Amino acid sequence: MSDRRPLFAANWKMYKGPTETLEFARRFVEQYAPHEDRDVLICPPSISLVALVEAFGSRADLGVGVQDIHQEVEGAHTGSISAGMAADAGATWGLAGHSERRREFGDTDSMVAHKVVRLLEADLRPIVCVGETLDEREAGDLHAVLARQIAGVLDVVELGQASRLCYAYEPVWAIGTGLTAEPSDAAEAHAIIRAEIAGHTGEGTATAAIILYGGSVKPSNIEKLMAAEGVDGVLVGGASLDPGSFSQICSAA
């Protein structure tokens, strides 16, 4: 039995401005009672960070994260925010390398690694997103893709900081498609990720690493996913936009 503390994380993507965020928070805190054995995190759009931080102010069990930051500390980067800005707004976590950032905005492994370093420098805890496309999966490249993406980060992060990283396995073919990896698929990928972490940082860091599953997570499959070997939590997309649905997910055994 793992002693890793489960993490239930939400990625709202480009949904919910400050007004909707306040309404969600009001309803969510009414429906989700604190659980001492787990952590809950929501990553809203950056424009709604402050609203959510203030709404969750009295709930220490609820964290707020930033969806993406620029790989530089500051500069002429119109439309971007830095890790320091996110921390100043009250965020304590940050996503890096989400598949949509890689696909839509061209985030390379090197860019993702630099973003992870910036998050750590700002004392934000990174969640490193990794995963394969359908073409890569069908070509038998699951292990190679995960190994490359993890090495890109751990070859840059200082060894002493590696224990602060969390990971999210997101099979790209299961995001927004309604498809979900079977527990055996998730277990296989999580085992690969943990082995790659061990190869770079040692068994101790790998054993303690929290690895989330992300890909069409919903109340109807949360119990099955959480029961999969090596799954320490979930990164939820669409199902996290409704406070009742996300509350059900966060309350899973």
Short mmCIF file of C-alpha atoms in Angstrom, two decimals:
data_model
loop_
_atom_site.label_atom_id
_atom_site.label_comp_id
_atom_site.label_asym_id
_atom_site.label_seq_id
_atom_site.Cartn_x
_atom_site.Cartn_y
_atom_site.Cartn_z
CA MET A 1 0.00 0.00 0.00
CA SER A 2 1.52 3.33 -1.04
CA ASP A 3 1.84 6.16 1.49
CA ARG A 4 1.81 8.75 -1.31
CA ARG A 5 -0.83 11.38 -0.62
CA PRO A 6 -3.49 11.37 -3.38
CA LEU A 7 -3.87 14.53 -5.44
CA PHE A 8 -7.06 15.47 -7.27
CA ALA A 9 -6.21 18.24 -9.72
CA ALA A 10 -8.41 20.20 -12.12
CA ASN A 11 -7.34 21.92 -15.32
CA TRP A 12 -10.04 24.35 -16.39
CA LYS A 13 -8.28 25.21 -19.66
CA MET A 14 -9.94 28.26 -21.31
CA TYR A 15 -13.09 28.22 -19.21
CA LYS A 16 -14.40 30.43 -16.38
CA GLY A 17 -13.56 34.09 -15.94
CA PRO A 18 -13.47 35.65 -12.45
CA THR A 19 -17.26 35.88 -12.05
CA GLU A 20 -17.88 32.23 -12.97
CA THR A 21 -14.92 31.23 -10.83
CA LEU A 22 -16.42 32.86 -7.74
CA GLU A 23 -19.74 31.11 -8.32
CA PHE A 24 -18.01 27.75 -8.80
CA ALA A 25 -15.99 28.21 -5.61
CA ARG A 26 -19.08 29.10 -3.60
CA ARG A 27 -20.88 25.95 -4.71
CA PHE A 28 -17.82 23.70 -4.49
CA VAL A 29 -16.94 24.54 -0.89
CA GLU A 30 -20.56 23.83 0.04
CA GLN A 31 -20.42 20.37 -1.53
CA TYR A 32 -16.86 19.24 -0.83
CA ALA A 33 -15.91 18.81 2.81
CA PRO A 34 -12.20 18.76 3.72
CA HIS A 35 -10.52 15.35 3.57
CA GLU A 36 -7.38 15.00 5.66
CA ASP A 37 -5.99 12.19 3.50
CA ARG A 38 -5.78 14.00 0.14
CA ASP A 39 -5.02 17.24 -1.66
CA VAL A 40 -7.26 19.11 -4.10
CA LEU A 41 -5.97 21.56 -6.66
CA ILE A 42 -7.62 23.72 -9.33
CA CYS A 43 -5.76 25.38 -12.19
CA PRO A 44 -8.01 28.15 -13.58
CA PRO A 45 -7.14 30.55 -16.41
CA SER A 46 -4.55 33.03 -15.16
CA ILE A 47 -7.07 35.87 -15.27
CA SER A 48 -9.09 34.02 -12.61
CA LEU A 49 -6.19 33.08 -10.31
CA VAL A 50 -6.73 35.85 -7.78
CA ALA A 51 -10.49 35.29 -7.65
CA LEU A 52 -10.04 31.61 -6.85
CA VAL A 53 -7.27 32.20 -4.32
CA GLU A 54 -9.46 34.68 -2.46
CA ALA A 55 -12.51 32.42 -2.66
CA PHE A 56 -10.54 29.47 -1.23
CA GLY A 57 -8.85 31.63 1.39
CA SER A 58 -10.28 29.85 4.43
CA ARG A 59 -9.79 26.35 3.01
CA ALA A 60 -6.17 25.28 3.47
CA ASP A 61 -6.99 21.92 1.86
CA LEU A 62 -7.71 23.55 -1.51
CA GLY A 63 -4.80 24.63 -3.70
CA VAL A 64 -4.62 26.88 -6.77
CA GLY A 65 -2.24 26.38 -9.68
CA VAL A 66 -1.30 28.17 -12.88
CA GLN A 67 -1.90 26.42 -16.21
CA ASP A 68 1.23 27.72 -17.92
CA ILE A 69 4.03 30.24 -17.49
CA HIS A 70 6.70 31.69 -19.76
CA GLN A 71 10.15 30.15 -19.61
CA GLU A 72 11.73 33.55 -18.92
CA VAL A 73 11.59 35.48 -15.64
CA GLU A 74 10.34 38.66 -17.31
CA GLY A 75 10.60 40.56 -20.56
CA ALA A 76 8.83 41.68 -23.72
CA HIS A 77 6.53 38.66 -24.00
CA THR A 78 3.07 40.09 -24.67
CA GLY A 79 0.26 37.93 -23.37
CA SER A 80 2.43 35.74 -21.14
CA ILE A 81 2.86 35.60 -17.38
CA SER A 82 5.88 34.54 -15.36
CA ALA A 83 6.12 32.02 -12.55
CA GLY A 84 6.84 34.87 -10.17
CA MET A 85 3.64 36.64 -11.20
CA ALA A 86 1.64 33.46 -10.62
CA ALA A 87 3.18 33.05 -7.17
CA ASP A 88 2.45 36.70 -6.37
CA ALA A 89 -1.18 36.09 -7.33
CA GLY A 90 -1.36 33.24 -4.80
CA ALA A 91 -0.71 30.14 -6.88
CA THR A 92 1.26 27.35 -5.22
CA TRP A 93 1.33 24.84 -8.11
CA GLY A 94 1.91 25.00 -11.84
CA LEU A 95 1.34 22.79 -14.87
CA ALA A 96 4.14 22.35 -17.40
CA GLY A 97 4.06 20.58 -20.74
CA HIS A 98 0.34 19.93 -21.05
CA SER A 99 -0.36 18.23 -24.38
CA GLU A 100 -2.37 21.22 -25.59
CA ARG A 101 0.58 23.52 -24.92
CA ARG A 102 2.85 21.15 -26.81
CA ARG A 103 0.43 20.73 -29.71
CA GLU A 104 -1.15 24.18 -30.09
CA PHE A 105 1.67 26.44 -28.93
CA GLY A 106 4.72 24.42 -29.92
CA ASP A 107 6.15 23.86 -26.45
CA THR A 108 9.22 21.69 -26.95
CA ASP A 109 10.80 19.40 -24.37
CA SER A 110 13.43 22.10 -23.80
CA MET A 111 10.81 24.80 -23.25
CA VAL A 112 8.93 22.57 -20.82
CA ALA A 113 12.13 21.91 -18.88
CA HIS A 114 12.86 25.61 -18.58
CA LYS A 115 9.31 26.27 -17.40
CA VAL A 116 9.73 23.63 -14.70
CA VAL A 117 12.92 25.35 -13.53
CA ARG A 118 11.11 28.70 -13.40
CA LEU A 119 8.26 27.19 -11.38
CA LEU A 120 10.73 25.77 -8.88
CA GLU A 121 12.59 29.09 -8.64
CA ALA A 122 9.29 30.78 -7.76
CA ASP A 123 8.60 28.11 -5.11
CA LEU A 124 5.70 26.67 -7.11
CA ARG A 125 5.32 22.91 -7.23
CA PRO A 126 5.37 21.68 -10.85
CA ILE A 127 3.14 19.02 -12.37
CA VAL A 128 5.02 17.75 -15.43
CA CYS A 129 2.61 16.48 -18.09
CA VAL A 130 3.77 13.65 -20.33
CA GLY A 131 2.01 11.33 -22.76
CA GLU A 132 1.81 9.88 -26.22
CA THR A 133 -0.35 10.60 -29.25
CA LEU A 134 -2.42 7.89 -30.94
CA ASP A 135 0.14 7.59 -33.76
CA GLU A 136 2.96 7.19 -31.26
CA ARG A 137 1.02 4.61 -29.30
CA GLU A 138 0.15 2.58 -32.39
CA ALA A 139 3.80 2.70 -33.46
CA GLY A 140 4.83 1.15 -30.15
CA ASP A 141 6.63 4.30 -29.00
CA LEU A 142 4.96 4.72 -25.60
CA HIS A 143 8.13 4.02 -23.63
CA ALA A 144 10.36 6.09 -25.89
CA VAL A 145 8.06 9.13 -25.75
CA LEU A 146 7.72 9.04 -21.97
CA ALA A 147 11.45 8.51 -21.52
CA ARG A 148 12.27 11.47 -23.77
CA GLN A 149 9.83 13.83 -22.11
CA ILE A 150 10.94 12.93 -18.59
CA ALA A 151 14.64 13.10 -19.44
CA GLY A 152 14.12 16.54 -20.94
CA VAL A 153 13.08 17.80 -17.51
CA LEU A 154 15.24 15.75 -15.14
CA ASP A 155 18.41 16.44 -17.12
CA VAL A 156 17.90 20.14 -16.29
CA VAL A 157 16.39 20.15 -12.80
CA GLU A 158 18.87 20.02 -9.92
CA LEU A 159 18.86 16.64 -8.19
CA GLY A 160 17.90 18.21 -4.88
CA GLN A 161 14.79 19.71 -6.46
CA ALA A 162 13.61 16.58 -8.24
CA SER A 163 11.59 15.40 -5.25
CA ARG A 164 9.32 18.45 -5.62
CA LEU A 165 8.08 17.35 -9.03
CA CYS A 166 4.74 15.69 -9.62
CA TYR A 167 3.86 14.07 -12.93
CA ALA A 168 0.68 13.62 -14.94
CA TYR A 169 0.35 10.90 -17.56
CA GLU A 170 -2.08 12.11 -20.18
CA PRO A 171 -2.61 9.77 -23.10
CA VAL A 172 -3.25 12.41 -25.75
CA TRP A 173 -5.64 10.10 -27.58
CA ALA A 174 -7.90 10.08 -24.49
CA ILE A 175 -8.20 13.84 -23.93
CA GLY A 176 -11.55 15.26 -24.90
CA THR A 177 -12.39 12.20 -26.98
CA GLY A 178 -14.41 10.25 -24.44
CA LEU A 179 -11.86 7.46 -24.65
CA THR A 180 -10.21 6.38 -21.43
CA ALA A 181 -7.21 4.17 -20.89
CA GLU A 182 -8.00 0.95 -19.11
CA PRO A 183 -6.53 0.61 -15.61
CA SER A 184 -3.94 -1.77 -17.06
CA ASP A 185 -2.91 0.87 -19.62
CA ALA A 186 -2.56 3.52 -16.93
CA ALA A 187 -0.63 1.13 -14.71
CA GLU A 188 1.78 0.30 -17.54
CA ALA A 189 2.48 3.95 -18.32
CA HIS A 190 2.84 4.92 -14.66
CA ALA A 191 5.32 2.09 -14.13
CA ILE A 192 7.39 3.35 -17.06
CA ILE A 193 7.34 6.90 -15.69
CA ARG A 194 8.39 5.75 -12.22
CA ALA A 195 11.20 3.64 -13.66
CA GLU A 196 12.47 6.58 -15.71
CA ILE A 197 12.40 8.83 -12.64
CA ALA A 198 14.37 6.20 -10.73
CA GLY A 199 16.96 6.03 -13.48
CA HIS A 200 17.58 9.77 -13.21
CA THR A 201 17.12 10.47 -9.51
CA GLY A 202 17.22 7.17 -7.61
CA GLU A 203 14.64 4.78 -6.20
CA GLY A 204 13.75 6.93 -3.21
CA THR A 205 12.61 9.90 -5.26
CA ALA A 206 10.79 7.65 -7.72
CA THR A 207 8.94 5.76 -5.01
CA ALA A 208 7.73 8.99 -3.43
CA ALA A 209 6.77 10.69 -6.72
CA ILE A 210 3.08 11.44 -7.19
CA ILE A 211 1.93 10.42 -10.68
CA LEU A 212 -1.54 11.44 -11.84
CA TYR A 213 -3.66 10.02 -14.62
CA GLY A 214 -5.32 12.53 -16.95
CA GLY A 215 -7.61 11.64 -19.82
CA SER A 216 -11.43 11.84 -19.78
CA VAL A 217 -11.65 11.39 -16.01
CA LYS A 218 -15.23 11.54 -14.72
CA PRO A 219 -17.30 10.39 -11.73
CA SER A 220 -18.24 7.16 -13.50
CA ASN A 221 -14.64 5.94 -13.89
CA ILE A 222 -12.78 7.58 -10.99
CA GLU A 223 -12.96 4.55 -8.68
CA LYS A 224 -11.62 2.26 -11.39
CA LEU A 225 -8.77 4.61 -12.26
CA MET A 226 -7.76 5.24 -8.65
CA ALA A 227 -7.58 1.47 -8.10
CA ALA A 228 -5.00 1.06 -10.88
CA GLU A 229 -1.49 0.19 -9.76
CA GLY A 230 0.71 3.26 -9.42
CA VAL A 231 -2.05 5.85 -9.95
CA ASP A 232 -1.78 8.45 -7.18
CA GLY A 233 -4.48 10.82 -8.34
CA VAL A 234 -6.01 12.42 -11.40
CA LEU A 235 -5.78 15.51 -13.58
CA VAL A 236 -9.35 16.33 -14.57
CA GLY A 237 -10.49 18.45 -17.51
CA GLY A 238 -14.13 18.83 -18.52
CA ALA A 239 -15.58 17.02 -15.50
CA SER A 240 -13.95 19.58 -13.19
CA LEU A 241 -16.01 22.47 -14.58
CA ASP A 242 -19.09 21.43 -12.62
CA PRO A 243 -18.73 21.72 -8.84
CA GLY A 244 -20.93 18.70 -8.19
CA SER A 245 -19.05 16.48 -10.62
CA PHE A 246 -15.62 17.55 -9.36
CA SER A 247 -16.73 17.13 -5.75
CA GLN A 248 -17.71 13.54 -6.51
CA ILE A 249 -14.33 12.91 -8.09
CA CYS A 250 -12.42 14.45 -5.18
CA SER A 251 -14.38 12.35 -2.71
CA ALA A 252 -13.48 9.04 -4.36
CA ALA A 253 -11.95 6.38 -2.15
#
